[in-house]
Coordinates of C-alpha atoms in Angstrom, one line a residue:
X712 CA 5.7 -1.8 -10.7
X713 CA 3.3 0.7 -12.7
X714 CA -0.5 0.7 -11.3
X715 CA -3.3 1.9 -13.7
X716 CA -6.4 2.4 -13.0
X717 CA -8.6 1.8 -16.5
X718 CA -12.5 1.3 -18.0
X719 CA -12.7 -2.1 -19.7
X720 CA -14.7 -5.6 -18.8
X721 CA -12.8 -8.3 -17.0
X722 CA -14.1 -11.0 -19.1
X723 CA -12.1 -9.3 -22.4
X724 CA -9.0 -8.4 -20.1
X725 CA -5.9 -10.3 -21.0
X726 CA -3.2 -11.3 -17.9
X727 CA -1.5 -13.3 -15.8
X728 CA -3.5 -13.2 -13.0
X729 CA -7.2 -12.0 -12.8
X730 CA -8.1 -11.0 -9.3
X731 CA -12.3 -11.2 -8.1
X732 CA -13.7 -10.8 -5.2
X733 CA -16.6 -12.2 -3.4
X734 CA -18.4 -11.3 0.1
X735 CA -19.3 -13.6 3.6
X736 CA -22.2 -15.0 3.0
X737 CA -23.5 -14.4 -0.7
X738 CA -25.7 -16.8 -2.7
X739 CA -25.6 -15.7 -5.8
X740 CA -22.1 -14.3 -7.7
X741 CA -23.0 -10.7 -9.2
X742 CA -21.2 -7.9 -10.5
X743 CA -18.3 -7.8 -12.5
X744 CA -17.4 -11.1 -10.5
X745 CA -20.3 -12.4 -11.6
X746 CA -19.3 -11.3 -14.8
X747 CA -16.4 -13.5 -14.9
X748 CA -18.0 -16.3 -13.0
X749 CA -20.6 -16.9 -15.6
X750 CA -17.7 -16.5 -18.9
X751 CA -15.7 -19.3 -16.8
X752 CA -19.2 -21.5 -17.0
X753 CA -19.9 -21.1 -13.0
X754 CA -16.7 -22.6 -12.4
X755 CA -15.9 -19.9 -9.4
X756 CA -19.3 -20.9 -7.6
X757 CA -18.1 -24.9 -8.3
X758 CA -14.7 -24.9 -7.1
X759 CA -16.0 -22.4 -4.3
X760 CA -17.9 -25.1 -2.8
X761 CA -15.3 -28.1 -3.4
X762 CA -12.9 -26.3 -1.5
X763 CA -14.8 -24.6 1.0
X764 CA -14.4 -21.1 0.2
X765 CA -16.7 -18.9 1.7
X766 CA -15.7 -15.4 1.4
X767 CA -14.4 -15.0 4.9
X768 CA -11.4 -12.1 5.3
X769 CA -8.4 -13.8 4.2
X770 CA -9.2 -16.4 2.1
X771 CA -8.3 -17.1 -1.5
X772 CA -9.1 -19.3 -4.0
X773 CA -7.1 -19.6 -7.2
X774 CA -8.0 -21.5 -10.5
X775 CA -7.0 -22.1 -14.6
X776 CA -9.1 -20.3 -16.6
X777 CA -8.1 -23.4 -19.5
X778 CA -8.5 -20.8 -21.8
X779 CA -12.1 -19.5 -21.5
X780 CA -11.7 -16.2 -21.4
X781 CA -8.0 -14.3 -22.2
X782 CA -7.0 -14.3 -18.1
X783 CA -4.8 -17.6 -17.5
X784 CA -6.0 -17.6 -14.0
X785 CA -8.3 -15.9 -11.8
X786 CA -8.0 -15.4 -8.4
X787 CA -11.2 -15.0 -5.6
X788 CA -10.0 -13.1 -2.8
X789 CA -12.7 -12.8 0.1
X790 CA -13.9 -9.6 1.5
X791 CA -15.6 -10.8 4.6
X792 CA -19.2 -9.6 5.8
X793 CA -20.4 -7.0 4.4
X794 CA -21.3 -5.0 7.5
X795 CA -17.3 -5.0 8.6
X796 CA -16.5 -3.9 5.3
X797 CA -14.0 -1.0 5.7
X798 CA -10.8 0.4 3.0
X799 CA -8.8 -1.2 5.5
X800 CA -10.5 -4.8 3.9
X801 CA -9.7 -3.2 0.3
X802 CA -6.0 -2.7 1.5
X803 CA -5.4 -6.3 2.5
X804 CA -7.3 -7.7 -0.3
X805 CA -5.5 -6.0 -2.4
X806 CA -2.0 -7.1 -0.8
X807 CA -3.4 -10.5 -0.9
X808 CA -3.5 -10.0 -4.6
X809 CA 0.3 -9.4 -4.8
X810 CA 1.6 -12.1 -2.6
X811 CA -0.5 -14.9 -5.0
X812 CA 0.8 -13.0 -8.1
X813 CA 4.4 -13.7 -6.9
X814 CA 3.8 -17.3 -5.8
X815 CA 2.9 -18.2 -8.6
X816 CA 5.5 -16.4 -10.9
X817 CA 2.6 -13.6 -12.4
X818 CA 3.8 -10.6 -13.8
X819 CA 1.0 -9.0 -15.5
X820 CA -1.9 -8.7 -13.0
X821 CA -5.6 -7.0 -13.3
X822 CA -8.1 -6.7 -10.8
X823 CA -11.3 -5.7 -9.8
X824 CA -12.2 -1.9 -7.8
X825 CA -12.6 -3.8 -4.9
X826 CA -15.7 -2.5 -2.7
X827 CA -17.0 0.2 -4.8
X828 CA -20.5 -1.8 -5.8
X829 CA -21.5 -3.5 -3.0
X830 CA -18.9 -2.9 -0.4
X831 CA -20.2 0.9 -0.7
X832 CA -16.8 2.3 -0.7
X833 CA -15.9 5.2 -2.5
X834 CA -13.9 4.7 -6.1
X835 CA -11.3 7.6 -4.7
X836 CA -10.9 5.6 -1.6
X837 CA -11.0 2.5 -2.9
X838 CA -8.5 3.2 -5.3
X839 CA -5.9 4.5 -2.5
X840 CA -6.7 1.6 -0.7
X841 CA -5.6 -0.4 -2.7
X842 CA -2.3 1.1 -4.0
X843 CA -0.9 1.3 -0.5
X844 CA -1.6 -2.5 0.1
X845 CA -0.2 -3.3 -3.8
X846 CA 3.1 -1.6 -2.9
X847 CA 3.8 -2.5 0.3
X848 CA 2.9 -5.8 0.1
X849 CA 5.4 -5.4 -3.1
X850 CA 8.1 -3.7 -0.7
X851 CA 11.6 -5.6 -0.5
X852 CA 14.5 -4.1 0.5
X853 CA 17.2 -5.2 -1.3
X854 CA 19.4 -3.0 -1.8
X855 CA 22.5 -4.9 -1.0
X856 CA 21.3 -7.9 -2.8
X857 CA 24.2 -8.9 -5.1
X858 CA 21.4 -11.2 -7.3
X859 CA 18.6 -9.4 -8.8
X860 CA 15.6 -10.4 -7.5
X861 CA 13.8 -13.6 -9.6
X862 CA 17.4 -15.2 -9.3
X863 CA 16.3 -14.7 -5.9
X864 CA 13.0 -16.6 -6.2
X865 CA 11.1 -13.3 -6.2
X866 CA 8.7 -12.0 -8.6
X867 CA 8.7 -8.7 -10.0
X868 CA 5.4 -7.8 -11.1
X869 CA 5.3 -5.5 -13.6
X870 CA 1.6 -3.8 -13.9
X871 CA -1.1 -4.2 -11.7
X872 CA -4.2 -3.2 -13.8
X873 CA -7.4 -2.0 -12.1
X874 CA -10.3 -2.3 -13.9
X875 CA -13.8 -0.6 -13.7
X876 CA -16.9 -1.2 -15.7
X877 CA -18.0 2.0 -14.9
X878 CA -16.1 4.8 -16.6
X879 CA -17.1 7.6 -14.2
X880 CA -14.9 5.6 -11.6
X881 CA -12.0 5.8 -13.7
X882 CA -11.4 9.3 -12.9
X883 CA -11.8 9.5 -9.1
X884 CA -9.9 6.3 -9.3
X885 CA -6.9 8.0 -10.7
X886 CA -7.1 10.9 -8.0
X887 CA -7.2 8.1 -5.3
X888 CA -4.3 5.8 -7.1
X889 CA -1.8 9.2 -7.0
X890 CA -2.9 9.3 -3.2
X891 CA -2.0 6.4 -2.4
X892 CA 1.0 6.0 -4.6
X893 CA 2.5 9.1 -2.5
X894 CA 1.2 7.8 1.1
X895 CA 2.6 4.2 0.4
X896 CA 5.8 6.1 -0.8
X897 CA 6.6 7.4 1.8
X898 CA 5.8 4.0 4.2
X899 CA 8.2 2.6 1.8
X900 CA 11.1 5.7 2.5
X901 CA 10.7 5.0 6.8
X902 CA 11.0 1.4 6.0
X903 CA 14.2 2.1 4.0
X904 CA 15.5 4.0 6.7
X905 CA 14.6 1.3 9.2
X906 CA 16.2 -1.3 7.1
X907 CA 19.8 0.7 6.4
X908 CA 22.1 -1.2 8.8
X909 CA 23.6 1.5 11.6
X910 CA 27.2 1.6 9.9
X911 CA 25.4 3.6 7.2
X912 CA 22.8 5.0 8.8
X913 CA 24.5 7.0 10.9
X914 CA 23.0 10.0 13.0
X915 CA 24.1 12.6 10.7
X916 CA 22.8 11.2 7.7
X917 CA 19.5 10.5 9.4
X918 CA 19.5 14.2 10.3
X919 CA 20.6 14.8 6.4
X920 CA 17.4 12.7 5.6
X921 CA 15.6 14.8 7.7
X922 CA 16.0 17.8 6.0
X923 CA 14.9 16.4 2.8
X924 CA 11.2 16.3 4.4
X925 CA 11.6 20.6 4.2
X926 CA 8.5 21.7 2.2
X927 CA 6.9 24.6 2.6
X928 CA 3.6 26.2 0.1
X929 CA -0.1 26.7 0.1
X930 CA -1.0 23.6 0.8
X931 CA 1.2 22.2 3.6
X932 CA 4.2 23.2 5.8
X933 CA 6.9 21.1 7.1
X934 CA 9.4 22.7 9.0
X935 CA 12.6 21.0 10.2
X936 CA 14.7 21.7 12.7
X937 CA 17.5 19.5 13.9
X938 CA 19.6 20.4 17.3
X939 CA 23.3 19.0 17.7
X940 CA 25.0 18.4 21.0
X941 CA 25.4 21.9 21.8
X942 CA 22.3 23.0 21.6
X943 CA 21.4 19.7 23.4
X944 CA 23.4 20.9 26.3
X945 CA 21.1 23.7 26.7
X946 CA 18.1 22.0 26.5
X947 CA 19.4 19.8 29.4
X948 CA 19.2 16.5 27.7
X949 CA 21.6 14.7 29.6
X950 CA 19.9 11.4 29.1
X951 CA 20.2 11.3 25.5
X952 CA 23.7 12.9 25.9
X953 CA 24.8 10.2 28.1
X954 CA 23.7 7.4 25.3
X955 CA 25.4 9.3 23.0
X956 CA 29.1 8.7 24.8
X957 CA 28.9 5.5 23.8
X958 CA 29.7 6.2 20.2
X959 CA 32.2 8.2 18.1
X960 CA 29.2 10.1 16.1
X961 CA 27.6 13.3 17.6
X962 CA 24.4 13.1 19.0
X963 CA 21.2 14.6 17.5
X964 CA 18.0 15.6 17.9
X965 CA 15.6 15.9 15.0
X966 CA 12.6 18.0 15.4
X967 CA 10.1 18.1 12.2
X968 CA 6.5 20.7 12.7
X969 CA 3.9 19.6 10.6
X970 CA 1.1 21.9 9.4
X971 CA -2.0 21.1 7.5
X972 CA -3.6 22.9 5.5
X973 CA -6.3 24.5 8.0
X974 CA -2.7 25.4 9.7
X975 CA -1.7 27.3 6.6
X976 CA -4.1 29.3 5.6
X977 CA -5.8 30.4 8.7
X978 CA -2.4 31.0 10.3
X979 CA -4.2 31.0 13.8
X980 CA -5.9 27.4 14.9
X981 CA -8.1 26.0 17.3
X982 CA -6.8 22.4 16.5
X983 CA -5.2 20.7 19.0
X984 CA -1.3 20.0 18.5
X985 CA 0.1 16.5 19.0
X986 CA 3.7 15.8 19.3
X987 CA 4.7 12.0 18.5
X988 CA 7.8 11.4 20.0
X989 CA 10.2 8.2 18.2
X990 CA 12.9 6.8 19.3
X991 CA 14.8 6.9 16.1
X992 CA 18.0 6.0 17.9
X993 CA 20.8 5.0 15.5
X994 CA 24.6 5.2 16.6

């Protein structure tokens, strides 16, 4: 799927799927949702009230555009109050977006910046918000799938379009977008490695994995270190030796150091260090 983030007007956008949004609460539809609402002929605020929609986190409400502007259909996805707005909203709305896109078979889909008007979220972090919840809400593993994935009764959405009427948000938009991109990336690469059965994913190719994550310049450092039985013995890991018996594949340990930048440049920190320890166990 390839995500853009673009100037243009809603109302003049052409796609399979036009996604809106709309807060708890409001009165009167404004903004570029407003936009839309008033070149549908109110119909948002009409079929809003037949079926109850309110705004409230979570809901949706989809309807035919019958041709009225070049969108087939537009999508309302609701944002909840405005005083609990958070990116963490944007992110769901967004993945919200995606899962109505595939139910109903769209592959071209645009949508609004969601939350950088009223919601009073930044266009960069508005932006990253919602790539992560675009492509993990996108995320299938199916690697081993032997029928590609519509035969499957899954949609593959092609572009997911994200439209500003402002044109200085198109820039700090795109910064946000490659953010995101990279941190939903690599969500999708743990979730790959979760997903692998444990006849493939076996502990040396997790540790071969590992060392992948290696990076080391001005910006970040990732060191990574991986310790095999031997050394294992030394440390006096008998308890993760002992699981270990149990199958033909050597034991290890995998040990990666993150440092930030503050880490890098200053060389000496005051920051305190956390350890996070998983239990990546694979046999």
């Amino acid at each position: 799927m390839k995500i853009h983030v673009i100037h243009g007007d809603l109302t003049k956008t052409k796609t399979d799927l036009l996604v809106v949004n709309e807060f708890e609460g409001v009165k009167k539809l404004a903004g570029a949702t407003g936009a839309v609402n008033d070149a549908l002929g109110g119909i948002i605020d009409d079929i809003a009230k037949e079926e109850h929609f309110e705004g409230k986190e979570g809901e949706t409400l989809l309807l035919h555009t019958h041709g009225k502007i070049p969108a087939k259909r537009v999508l309302a996805v609701g944002l909840g109050k405005r005083e609990d707005f958070s990116a963490e909203a944007v992110r769901r709305a967004a993945a919200r977006s995606v899962k109505n896109a595939k139910l109903i078979g769209a592959k071209h889909v645009a949508s609004i910046l969601h939350g950088t008007g009223a919601g009073g979220i930044a266009p960069a972090q508005a932006a990253q918000a919602m790539a992560e919840g675009i492509l993990l809400a996108d995320y299938d593993f199916n690697k081993y799938q032997t029928k590609a994935p519509e035969k499957r009764g899954h949609t593959e959405i092609s572009d997911f379009v994200i439209v500003t009427r402002d044109a200085p948000n198109v820039r700090e938009g795109k910064h946000g977008l490659e953010k995101g991109i990279q941190f939903a990336n690599a969500s999708m690469y743990a979730r790959d490695l979760v997903n692998e059965p444990p006849s493939v994913l076996t502990p040396s190719h997790l540790a071969e994995y590992a060392k992948k994550l290696r990076i080391k310049n001005s910006e970040l450092s990732i060191d990574v270190e991986i310790f095999g039985e031997k050394e294992l013995e030394k440390m006096g890991a008998g308890g993760l030796l002992g699981v270990s018996r149990g199958s033909d594949e050597e034991a290890f340990l995998i040990h990666l150091h993150y440092r930030p930048v503050t880490h890098v440049k200053s060389k000496v920190s005051r920051v305190k260090k956390i350890a996070l320890v998983g239990k990546g166990i694979t046999f």
